[in-house]
Coordinates of C-alpha atoms in Angstrom, one line a residue:
Chain G
M23 CA 26.2 53.8 20.0
R24 CA 24.1 54.2 16.9
R25 CA 26.3 51.9 15.0
R26 CA 26.1 49.1 17.6
S27 CA 22.3 49.4 17.7
L28 CA 22.3 49.1 13.9
A29 CA 24.5 46.1 13.9
A30 CA 22.2 44.4 16.4
V31 CA 19.1 45.2 14.5
L32 CA 20.8 43.9 11.3
A33 CA 21.7 40.7 13.0
G34 CA 18.1 40.3 14.3
F35 CA 16.9 40.7 10.8
A36 CA 19.1 38.1 9.4
A37 CA 17.8 35.7 12.1
L38 CA 14.2 36.7 11.4
I39 CA 14.5 36.2 7.7
A40 CA 16.3 32.7 7.9
S41 CA 13.7 31.3 10.4
A42 CA 10.6 32.8 8.8
L43 CA 8.0 30.4 7.6
P44 CA 7.4 29.9 3.8
A45 CA 4.5 32.1 2.6
A46 CA 3.1 33.0 -0.7
G47 CA 4.6 36.0 -2.2
E48 CA 6.8 38.8 -0.4
R49 CA 7.0 39.0 3.3
L50 CA 7.8 42.4 4.9
V51 CA 9.6 42.7 8.3
A52 CA 10.5 46.1 10.0
S53 CA 12.0 47.1 13.3
L54 CA 12.8 50.3 15.0
S55 CA 16.2 51.3 16.5
N56 CA 14.3 52.4 19.7
H57 CA 10.7 51.4 20.8
R58 CA 10.6 53.9 23.7
V59 CA 11.8 57.6 23.2
M60 CA 12.5 59.1 26.4
I61 CA 12.0 63.0 26.9
T62 CA 14.4 64.0 29.6
S63 CA 15.5 67.6 30.6
N64 CA 18.1 67.6 27.8
F65 CA 15.9 66.3 25.1
V66 CA 16.3 68.2 21.9
G67 CA 14.8 65.9 19.4
E68 CA 15.7 62.4 18.1
E69 CA 16.1 60.5 15.0
L70 CA 14.6 56.9 15.1
V71 CA 15.9 54.5 12.4
L72 CA 13.6 51.9 11.0
F73 CA 15.1 48.9 9.3
G74 CA 13.2 46.6 7.1
G75 CA 13.8 43.5 4.9
I76 CA 11.7 42.1 2.0
E77 CA 11.7 38.3 2.1
Q78 CA 11.1 36.4 -1.0
D79 CA 10.3 32.9 -1.6
A80 CA 10.0 30.4 -4.4
A81 CA 6.5 31.8 -5.1
S82 CA 7.4 35.4 -5.5
R83 CA 7.7 36.6 -9.2
P84 CA 10.6 38.5 -10.2
R85 CA 9.8 42.3 -10.0
R86 CA 11.0 44.3 -13.1
A87 CA 10.8 47.7 -11.5
G88 CA 12.1 46.6 -7.9
Y89 CA 10.4 47.4 -4.6
D90 CA 9.1 50.6 -3.2
I91 CA 8.4 51.3 0.4
I92 CA 6.1 53.9 1.9
V93 CA 6.4 54.4 5.8
T94 CA 3.6 56.5 7.5
V95 CA 4.3 57.5 11.1
T96 CA 1.1 58.7 12.9
G97 CA 1.5 60.3 16.2
P98 CA -1.0 60.6 19.1
R99 CA -4.4 62.0 18.2
Q100 CA -5.2 65.5 19.3
T101 CA -8.2 67.9 19.0
M102 CA -6.9 71.0 17.0
V103 CA -8.5 74.3 16.1
T104 CA -7.3 76.2 13.0
F105 CA -8.2 80.1 13.3
R106 CA -8.4 82.4 10.3
K107 CA -7.6 86.1 11.0
E108 CA -9.8 88.7 9.4
R109 CA -9.8 92.4 9.7
M110 CA -12.5 93.7 12.1
L111 CA -12.9 97.4 13.1
G112 CA -9.3 97.8 11.6
L113 CA -7.7 95.0 13.9
W114 CA -6.7 91.6 12.9
V115 CA -8.7 89.1 14.9
N116 CA -9.5 85.4 14.7
A117 CA -12.7 85.4 12.9
D118 CA -13.4 82.2 11.5
S119 CA -12.4 78.7 12.8
R120 CA -12.3 74.9 12.1
V121 CA -12.2 72.2 14.7
L122 CA -10.1 69.2 13.7
D123 CA -11.4 66.1 15.7
S124 CA -8.6 63.7 16.7
V125 CA -6.0 64.4 14.0
P126 CA -2.3 63.3 14.4
A127 CA -0.2 65.6 16.2
Y128 CA 2.7 64.2 14.4
L129 CA 2.7 62.9 11.0
A130 CA 5.6 61.8 8.7
V131 CA 5.2 60.1 5.4
L132 CA 8.6 58.7 4.1
A133 CA 9.2 56.9 0.7
N134 CA 12.1 55.9 -1.4
R135 CA 10.8 58.1 -4.4
P136 CA 8.0 60.6 -4.8
L137 CA 4.7 59.1 -3.9
D138 CA 3.2 59.5 -7.3
A139 CA 6.1 57.6 -8.9
V140 CA 5.3 54.7 -6.5
T141 CA 1.7 54.2 -7.5
N142 CA -1.1 56.2 -9.2
T143 CA -3.2 58.9 -7.4
E144 CA -6.2 56.8 -7.1
T145 CA -4.3 54.2 -5.0
L146 CA -2.7 56.9 -2.9
R147 CA -6.1 58.2 -2.2
R148 CA -7.7 55.0 -1.5
L149 CA -4.9 53.9 0.9
Q150 CA -4.8 57.5 2.5
L151 CA -1.1 57.8 1.8
G152 CA 0.7 61.3 1.8
L153 CA -0.1 64.5 3.4
D154 CA -2.6 65.4 0.4
N155 CA -4.6 62.3 1.4
I156 CA -4.5 61.8 5.1
P157 CA -8.0 62.2 6.4
L158 CA -8.5 65.4 8.4
L159 CA -12.1 65.7 9.7
Q160 CA -13.0 69.4 10.0
R161 CA -15.9 70.7 11.9
A162 CA -17.1 74.3 11.2
S163 CA -20.1 74.3 13.6
I164 CA -22.4 71.3 13.2
N165 CA -21.2 69.9 9.9
I166 CA -18.5 67.4 10.0
A167 CA -16.7 66.7 6.9
D168 CA -13.4 65.5 5.4
A169 CA -12.4 68.6 3.7
A170 CA -11.3 68.6 0.0
S171 CA -7.5 68.6 -0.3
D172 CA -7.4 72.0 -1.5
D173 CA -9.7 73.5 1.3
P174 CA -7.9 76.7 2.4
F175 CA -8.2 75.6 6.3
R176 CA -6.8 72.1 5.5
V177 CA -3.8 73.6 3.5
A178 CA -3.1 76.1 6.1
F179 CA -3.2 73.4 8.8
I180 CA -0.8 71.2 7.0
K181 CA 1.4 74.2 6.1
I182 CA 1.6 75.2 9.8
K183 CA 2.2 71.7 11.1
T184 CA 5.0 71.5 8.4
E185 CA 6.7 74.6 9.5
Q186 CA 6.7 73.3 13.0
G187 CA 8.4 70.0 11.7
L188 CA 5.5 68.1 13.1
Y189 CA 4.1 67.0 9.7
R190 CA 6.4 66.1 6.8
E191 CA 6.5 64.2 3.6
I192 CA 10.1 63.0 2.7
S193 CA 10.2 61.5 -0.7
N194 CA 13.9 60.3 -0.3
G195 CA 13.3 59.3 3.4
V196 CA 13.7 55.5 2.7
T197 CA 16.9 54.1 1.4
F198 CA 17.3 50.9 -0.1
L199 CA 20.7 49.3 1.1
A200 CA 20.3 46.2 -0.9
P201 CA 17.6 45.1 -3.2
A202 CA 15.5 43.7 -0.2
L203 CA 16.8 45.6 2.6
F204 CA 16.0 49.2 3.4
R205 CA 16.3 51.8 6.1
A206 CA 14.3 55.0 7.0
S207 CA 15.0 57.9 9.3
I208 CA 12.1 59.1 11.3
P209 CA 13.0 62.7 12.5
L210 CA 11.4 63.6 15.9
P211 CA 11.6 67.3 16.6
A212 CA 12.0 68.6 20.2
E213 CA 8.4 69.6 20.1
V214 CA 7.0 65.9 19.5
P215 CA 4.0 65.2 21.9
V216 CA 4.0 62.3 24.0
G217 CA 1.9 59.3 23.4
T218 CA 1.9 56.1 21.1
Y219 CA 3.0 56.5 17.6
E220 CA 2.0 54.1 14.8
V221 CA 4.3 53.2 12.1
D222 CA 2.7 51.7 9.0
V223 CA 5.3 50.2 6.6
R224 CA 4.0 49.3 3.1
L225 CA 5.5 47.5 0.4
F226 CA 4.6 48.3 -3.3
A227 CA 5.9 46.5 -6.4
D228 CA 4.6 47.7 -9.9
G229 CA 2.4 50.1 -8.3
V230 CA 0.4 47.6 -6.2
Q231 CA 0.7 47.2 -2.5
I232 CA 1.8 43.6 -1.7
A233 CA 2.7 43.5 2.0
R234 CA 2.3 45.7 5.1
T235 CA 3.6 45.6 8.7
P236 CA 3.2 47.8 11.8
A237 CA 6.1 48.9 14.1
P238 CA 4.8 51.1 16.8
F239 CA 6.7 53.1 19.4
E240 CA 6.0 55.5 22.2
V241 CA 7.3 58.8 23.2
Y242 CA 7.2 59.5 27.0
K243 CA 8.4 62.0 29.6
S244 CA 10.7 60.5 32.1
G245 CA 12.2 61.5 35.4
F246 CA 11.9 65.1 36.4
E247 CA 9.8 66.2 33.3
Q248 CA 7.5 63.3 34.0
V249 CA 7.1 64.2 37.8
V250 CA 6.5 67.9 37.0
T251 CA 3.9 67.3 34.1
A252 CA 2.0 64.8 36.4
A253 CA 1.9 67.3 39.2
A254 CA 0.8 70.1 37.2
R255 CA -2.1 67.9 35.7
E256 CA -3.2 66.1 38.7
H257 CA -2.6 68.2 41.7
G258 CA -3.0 71.6 40.1
V259 CA -3.4 73.5 43.4
L260 CA -0.8 71.8 45.2
Y261 CA 1.6 72.5 42.3
G262 CA 0.4 76.2 42.2
L263 CA 1.1 76.6 46.0
A264 CA 4.5 75.0 45.7
T265 CA 5.4 77.4 42.6
A266 CA 4.2 80.3 44.7
M267 CA 6.2 79.3 47.6
M268 CA 9.2 78.9 45.5
A269 CA 8.8 82.4 44.2
I270 CA 8.6 83.7 47.9
V271 CA 11.5 81.8 49.0
T272 CA 13.5 83.0 46.0
G273 CA 12.5 86.4 46.7
W274 CA 13.4 86.2 50.3
F275 CA 16.6 84.4 49.7
A276 CA 17.8 87.3 47.3
S277 CA 17.1 89.9 49.8
V278 CA 19.2 87.9 52.3
V279 CA 22.0 87.3 50.0
F280 CA 22.2 90.9 48.4
R281 CA 21.8 92.6 51.8
R282 CA 24.1 95.3 52.3
N283 CA 26.3 95.0 55.5
Chain A
M24 CA 22.8 74.8 27.7
Q25 CA 19.5 73.5 26.5
I26 CA 16.8 72.4 28.7
Y27 CA 13.5 70.8 28.0
L28 CA 10.5 72.8 29.8
P29 CA 8.1 70.3 31.1
I30 CA 4.9 72.3 30.7
A31 CA 5.8 74.5 27.7
D32 CA 7.0 71.3 26.0
L33 CA 9.9 72.7 24.2
P34 CA 13.6 73.1 24.9
V35 CA 15.1 76.5 25.7
N36 CA 18.6 77.8 26.4
V37 CA 19.0 78.2 30.0
F38 CA 21.3 81.3 29.7
V39 CA 18.9 83.0 27.4
I40 CA 16.2 82.8 30.0
L41 CA 18.5 83.9 32.8
A42 CA 19.8 86.7 30.8
M43 CA 16.1 87.8 30.1
G44 CA 15.4 87.5 33.8
L45 CA 18.5 89.7 34.8
A46 CA 17.6 92.3 32.1
V47 CA 13.8 92.6 33.1
G48 CA 14.9 92.4 36.7
F49 CA 17.3 95.3 36.3
I50 CA 14.6 97.5 34.8
S51 CA 11.9 96.4 37.5
G52 CA 14.4 97.1 40.3
M53 CA 15.2 100.6 38.7
F54 CA 11.6 101.6 38.4
G55 CA 10.1 99.7 41.3
I56 CA 7.7 97.7 39.0
G57 CA 7.3 93.9 38.4
G58 CA 8.2 93.9 34.8
G59 CA 5.8 91.5 33.5
F60 CA 4.6 93.7 30.7
L61 CA 8.2 93.2 29.3
M62 CA 8.8 89.6 30.2
T63 CA 5.6 88.1 28.8
P64 CA 6.2 89.4 25.2
L65 CA 9.8 88.4 25.4
L66 CA 8.8 84.7 26.2
I67 CA 6.1 84.8 23.4
F68 CA 8.9 85.9 21.2
L69 CA 11.1 82.8 22.3
G70 CA 8.3 80.5 21.0
I71 CA 6.5 79.9 24.3
S72 CA 2.8 79.8 23.8
P73 CA 1.0 83.0 25.3
A74 CA -1.0 81.1 27.7
V75 CA 2.1 79.4 29.1
A76 CA 3.9 82.7 29.2
V77 CA 1.2 84.5 31.1
A78 CA 0.8 81.8 33.6
S79 CA 4.4 81.3 34.1
V80 CA 5.3 84.9 34.5
T81 CA 3.0 85.5 37.6
G82 CA 5.5 83.3 39.7
H83 CA 8.5 85.5 38.4
I84 CA 6.7 88.7 39.5
A85 CA 5.8 87.2 42.8
A86 CA 9.5 86.5 43.4
S87 CA 10.7 90.0 42.4
S88 CA 7.9 91.7 44.5
M89 CA 8.8 89.5 47.5
S90 CA 12.5 90.6 47.5
G91 CA 11.3 94.2 46.9
A92 CA 8.7 94.1 49.7
I93 CA 11.3 92.9 52.3
S94 CA 13.6 95.7 51.8
Y95 CA 10.7 98.3 52.0
W96 CA 9.2 96.4 55.0
Q97 CA 12.5 96.8 56.8
R98 CA 12.5 100.7 56.0
R99 CA 8.8 100.7 57.4
A100 CA 7.5 102.0 54.0
I101 CA 4.6 99.7 53.6
D102 CA 0.9 100.5 54.6
L103 CA -0.3 97.1 55.5
A104 CA -3.9 98.2 56.1
L105 CA -4.2 99.9 52.7
A106 CA -2.6 96.9 51.1
F107 CA -5.2 94.5 52.6
M108 CA -8.1 96.6 51.5
L109 CA -6.7 96.7 48.0
L110 CA -6.3 92.8 48.3
A111 CA -9.9 92.4 49.1
G112 CA -10.7 93.9 45.5
G113 CA -7.6 92.3 44.1
I114 CA -8.3 88.6 44.9
I115 CA -11.8 88.9 43.3
G116 CA -10.3 90.6 40.4
T117 CA -7.7 88.0 39.8
A118 CA -10.3 85.2 40.0
F119 CA -12.4 86.9 37.5
G120 CA -9.4 87.5 35.3
V121 CA -8.5 83.9 35.4
W122 CA -12.1 82.7 34.5
L123 CA -12.1 85.3 31.7
F124 CA -8.6 84.1 30.5
T125 CA -9.9 80.3 30.3
T126 CA -13.0 81.6 28.5
L127 CA -11.4 83.5 25.8
R128 CA -8.7 80.9 25.4
A129 CA -11.5 78.5 24.6
I130 CA -13.1 80.7 22.0
G131 CA -9.8 81.7 20.5
Q132 CA -9.8 85.4 21.2
L133 CA -7.0 85.4 23.9
D134 CA -4.3 86.6 21.8
V135 CA -6.2 89.6 20.4
T136 CA -7.6 90.5 23.9
I137 CA -4.0 90.4 25.5
G138 CA -2.9 92.4 22.3
V139 CA -5.7 95.0 22.6
S140 CA -5.4 95.4 26.5
Y141 CA -1.7 95.9 26.1
V142 CA -2.0 98.6 23.5
L143 CA -4.6 100.5 25.4
L144 CA -3.0 100.3 28.9
L145 CA 0.6 100.7 27.8
G146 CA -0.4 103.5 25.3
I147 CA -2.4 105.5 27.9
V148 CA -0.2 105.0 30.8
G149 CA 3.1 105.6 28.8
A150 CA 1.9 108.7 27.1
L151 CA 0.6 110.2 30.4
M152 CA 4.0 109.4 32.1
V153 CA 6.0 110.9 29.3
A154 CA 3.9 114.0 29.2
E155 CA 4.1 114.4 32.9
S156 CA 7.7 114.0 33.4
M157 CA 8.6 116.1 30.3
R158 CA 6.6 119.0 31.9
A159 CA 8.6 118.4 35.1
I160 CA 12.0 118.4 33.3
I161 CA 11.1 121.6 31.5
R162 CA 9.8 123.2 34.7
A163 CA 13.2 122.2 36.5
R164 CA 15.2 123.6 33.4
Q165 CA 13.4 126.9 33.6
G166 CA 14.1 127.0 37.4
K167 CA 10.5 127.2 38.4
P168 CA 9.6 125.5 41.7
V169 CA 7.9 122.0 41.4
E170 CA 4.2 122.4 41.3
L171 CA 2.7 121.0 44.6
R172 CA -0.5 119.2 44.8
R173 CA -2.4 121.1 47.4
P174 CA -3.4 118.3 50.1
G175 CA -6.7 119.8 50.7
S176 CA -8.0 119.5 47.2
H177 CA -10.9 117.1 47.3
T178 CA -12.4 115.3 44.2
W179 CA -15.7 113.3 44.0
I180 CA -13.7 110.2 45.2
H181 CA -13.5 111.8 48.6
G182 CA -17.2 112.1 48.8
L183 CA -18.0 108.5 48.6
P184 CA -19.3 106.7 51.9
L185 CA -17.5 103.9 53.9
K186 CA -14.5 106.0 54.9
L187 CA -11.6 104.5 56.4
R188 CA -8.5 106.0 58.0
F189 CA -5.2 104.4 56.9
K190 CA -2.5 105.6 59.6
R191 CA 0.8 104.8 57.9
S192 CA -0.1 106.5 54.6
R193 CA -2.1 109.5 56.6
I194 CA -5.2 109.2 54.3
Y195 CA -8.8 109.2 55.0
V196 CA -10.8 107.8 52.1
S197 CA -13.7 105.7 51.2
A198 CA -13.0 101.8 50.9
I199 CA -15.1 101.6 47.5
P200 CA -12.1 103.2 45.2
V201 CA -9.6 101.2 47.1
W202 CA -11.6 98.0 46.3
G203 CA -12.1 99.1 42.9
I204 CA -8.5 99.8 42.2
G205 CA -7.6 96.4 43.8
F206 CA -10.1 94.8 41.4
I207 CA -8.6 96.3 38.3
I208 CA -5.2 95.5 39.2
G209 CA -6.1 91.8 40.0
F210 CA -8.1 91.4 36.9
V211 CA -5.7 93.1 34.5
G212 CA -2.8 91.0 36.2
A213 CA -4.3 87.7 35.5
I214 CA -5.3 88.5 32.1
M215 CA -2.1 90.0 30.8
G216 CA 0.4 88.3 33.0
I217 CA 1.5 91.4 34.6
G218 CA 1.8 92.6 38.1
G219 CA 0.3 96.0 37.2
G220 CA 2.7 98.0 39.4
F221 CA 3.2 100.5 36.6
L222 CA -0.6 101.1 36.7
L223 CA -1.1 100.9 40.4
V224 CA 1.6 103.2 41.6
P225 CA 0.0 106.2 39.5
M226 CA -3.4 105.3 40.6
L227 CA -2.4 105.2 44.2
I228 CA -0.8 108.5 43.9
Y229 CA -3.3 110.5 41.7
V230 CA -6.7 108.9 42.9
L231 CA -6.1 107.9 46.5
R232 CA -3.4 110.7 47.1
V233 CA -1.1 108.2 48.9
P234 CA 2.1 109.8 49.8
T235 CA 5.1 108.6 47.7
A236 CA 6.9 107.4 50.8
T237 CA 4.5 104.3 51.2
V238 CA 3.5 104.1 47.7
I239 CA 6.0 101.6 46.2
G240 CA 6.2 99.3 49.2
T241 CA 2.4 99.0 49.5
S242 CA 2.2 98.3 45.8
M243 CA 4.9 95.6 46.0
V244 CA 2.9 93.7 48.8
L245 CA -0.2 94.0 46.7
T246 CA 1.6 92.6 43.7
L247 CA 3.2 89.9 45.6
V248 CA -0.1 88.6 46.9
T249 CA -2.1 89.0 43.8
M250 CA 0.7 87.3 41.6
A251 CA 1.2 84.5 44.1
S252 CA -2.6 83.7 44.1
A253 CA -2.7 84.1 40.3
T254 CA 0.1 81.5 40.1
V255 CA -2.1 79.2 42.2
M256 CA -5.3 79.8 40.2
H257 CA -3.8 79.5 36.8
A258 CA -2.0 76.2 38.0
A259 CA -5.4 74.9 39.4
V260 CA -7.5 76.1 36.5
N261 CA -5.4 75.9 33.4
H262 CA -2.4 73.6 34.5
L263 CA -0.2 76.1 32.4
V264 CA 2.3 77.1 35.0
D265 CA 5.8 76.1 33.9
A266 CA 7.6 75.8 37.3
L267 CA 11.0 75.2 35.7
L268 CA 10.6 78.3 33.3
A269 CA 9.4 80.4 36.4
L270 CA 12.4 79.4 38.6
F271 CA 14.9 80.5 35.8
L272 CA 13.1 83.7 35.5
M273 CA 13.0 84.3 39.2
V274 CA 16.7 83.6 39.7
G275 CA 17.6 86.0 37.0
G276 CA 15.0 88.5 37.9
V277 CA 15.9 88.9 41.6
T278 CA 19.5 89.3 40.9
G279 CA 19.0 91.8 38.3
A280 CA 16.6 93.8 40.4
Q281 CA 19.3 94.4 43.1
F282 CA 21.6 96.1 40.5
G283 CA 18.6 98.0 39.1
A284 CA 17.6 99.4 42.3
R285 CA 21.1 100.7 42.8
A286 CA 21.3 102.2 39.4
G287 CA 17.8 103.7 39.9
Q288 CA 18.9 105.6 43.0
K289 CA 21.4 107.6 41.1
M290 CA 18.9 109.1 38.8
S291 CA 16.4 112.0 39.3
G292 CA 12.7 111.1 39.9
E293 CA 11.5 112.9 36.6
R294 CA 14.1 111.5 34.3
L295 CA 13.5 107.9 35.8
R296 CA 9.8 108.4 35.1
L297 CA 10.4 109.7 31.5
L298 CA 12.6 106.6 30.7
L299 CA 9.9 104.3 32.1
G300 CA 7.1 106.2 30.2
L301 CA 9.2 105.9 27.0
L302 CA 9.8 102.0 27.6
V303 CA 6.0 101.5 28.4
L304 CA 4.9 103.6 25.2
A305 CA 7.5 101.6 23.0
V306 CA 6.0 98.1 24.2
G307 CA 2.5 99.5 23.5
I308 CA 3.3 100.6 20.0
R309 CA 4.9 97.4 19.1
F310 CA 1.7 95.6 20.2
A311 CA -0.4 98.1 18.2
L312 CA 1.7 97.3 15.0
N313 CA 0.9 93.5 15.6
L314 CA -2.7 94.2 15.6
V315 CA -3.0 96.8 12.7
V316 CA -0.4 95.5 10.2
P317 CA -1.5 92.7 8.1
P318 CA -0.1 89.4 9.5
E319 CA 2.2 87.2 7.6
T320 CA 0.1 84.3 8.1
F321 CA -3.6 84.6 8.4
Y322 CA -4.1 81.1 10.1
S323 CA -3.0 79.7 13.3
V324 CA -3.5 76.4 14.9
R325 CA -3.9 75.4 18.5
A326 CA -4.5 72.2 20.3
V327 CA -7.5 72.1 22.7
D328 CA -7.8 69.6 25.6
G329 CA -11.1 68.3 26.1
D330 CA -14.1 69.1 24.0
I331 CA -15.3 72.4 22.7

C-alpha cells in the first residue's frame, strides 16, 4: 500500500519537474503521501511521507556542498499553561505558571543533517528554525514576552512536549534519494491533536535559503470518533443524559443476566 | 486490541480497561461500595488526564450501583424516603462540586485538591475502619459478646429540629443532618470522581443510626442518582465524559461486581471491614506519598480551551 503510493508520488514528481516552467535558480517541489490523516477507533499513530524534488535550470550555479533541506511541521495552535510545582506547607503544589498563547500543539523539525551544520545560528534564529528558535509567547500575568531560549519554563515546556512525542527535532529525518530528490518521514503519534498542519519545506545551499514551499495536511476524526466528539462538544446535556442512561441500562442488564434462577 | 478513546484522545487496550473494570467491580461487589476511589487513580496511571478520568468514572459508578440497587430493591432493603432526603442535599452538593472542579481546573490546582482530599478522606476513613474491625476481631477471639450500641442513646444530632420519621429504617431524625450528609457525599463525589459509598455507609450507621439492613441498599440508590447526575453535569459543563471509556468500565464493573458479591457473602463482617479498611488506607498512603515526596518533574503542561 505504502509502496504503491510512493510510486504514484514519484511518478507525479517526474511529471511536475518535466512540465515546470523555467525559472531563475532552483525550484523546490514537495508532496505528502497523504493530505488527510483520519483518526478512527483503531488509530495508533501514523507516519506521513513527504517527497520533494529540486529542479535546476540553466541559470542554477553548481553547488559545491550540495543541498540541505529543513522541514518544519507545525500543528494546530493551542493555548497551553506550564505549571511549576513548589513546596508549600510540606506539600508539592502548582505554585507558578506561564500561559503560552497559541503555540503549536505539534511541532516537528526534520533535516538531513544537524541544523547548525546546515546554516549558522544567526540565520536559524532569524528564520525561526529548530526547537531552540521557535517563537513561544509566554505570559506570566500581564507581561507578554518571547522568553529567551534558556528560560526554565520554556525549556520545561519543550522537554515535556518532546517526551509526549509531540515536539521533535530529527537531524536525520530527511534523506536524499538522489542529489536533487529527497524524502522525509513525519511521525504522528497517537496523541496528535486534530486540525490543520502546516509543512514548511526550505531548501538551503551553502548555508543560504534559496527556495521554500508549503505542503499542508489535515488531521481529523472520522466516523464514530467524530460523532462522539461533536456530541460531547455541542450537545453536552444530551450527551450526558445518554451516557447516564447507558449506565442505568448496563446496570439493569447485568442484574437480569446474572439473576440466580 | 487497541481502541482510540474519542474524548480522552488517546488509544488504550480494551482488555486492560475491561480487566480493570472487572477487578474494581469485584471489590465493589464484595464490599458494597462503588469503587471509584480505586478506579480513578488506575485510569490516571494509564495516562488518562485526571479530569477525564473523574468525569468518566461517574458513569461507571452509576452502572454498578444500578445493578446493586435492583437486587436490594427486590429484597425490600431500600429506604426510599431516606434516599430522597439525602438526595435533596446530594444534588446541591454535586452541583457545587462540579462548579469547584471547573474553577480549580482553571487555576491549575485540581490535581493537588484531588490529592489532598484523597489523603484526608481515605486516611481517616481507612484508619477508623481498621481500628474498629481489629477491635471487633480481638473481641470475637477472646469470646466476649459483641458490644451493642444502645438504641436509646441520643447525641446532639437528635436534638435538631425538623424531625422526620423514616418508616422502613425505623428512625426518627432531623432533616438537617440528612441533608448535610447528602451534600457532603454529592460534593465529594463530583470533585473526586467517587461515589462516596465507603463514606456514606459509616455516616448513616454512626450518625443517623440507620439499621444495617437498609443501609447499603439506600446508599446505592443515593450513589446511583448522584453519580448519574454528576455524569450529566460533567458532560454539560466540562465536556469531559468519555462515553466509550465509561462503557468498557461499566461492562467490566457490573460483571466483576456479581462475583465479588458472592465472594463477600462467604466472609465475616469484621474481616470484610478490616480488608476494606486496609485497602482504603493503602490508597490514601499512596496519594500522601505523591504529595510529600519531591516529584520527578517540577513542571507540567496543560492545554486550556478558551481564554484565561
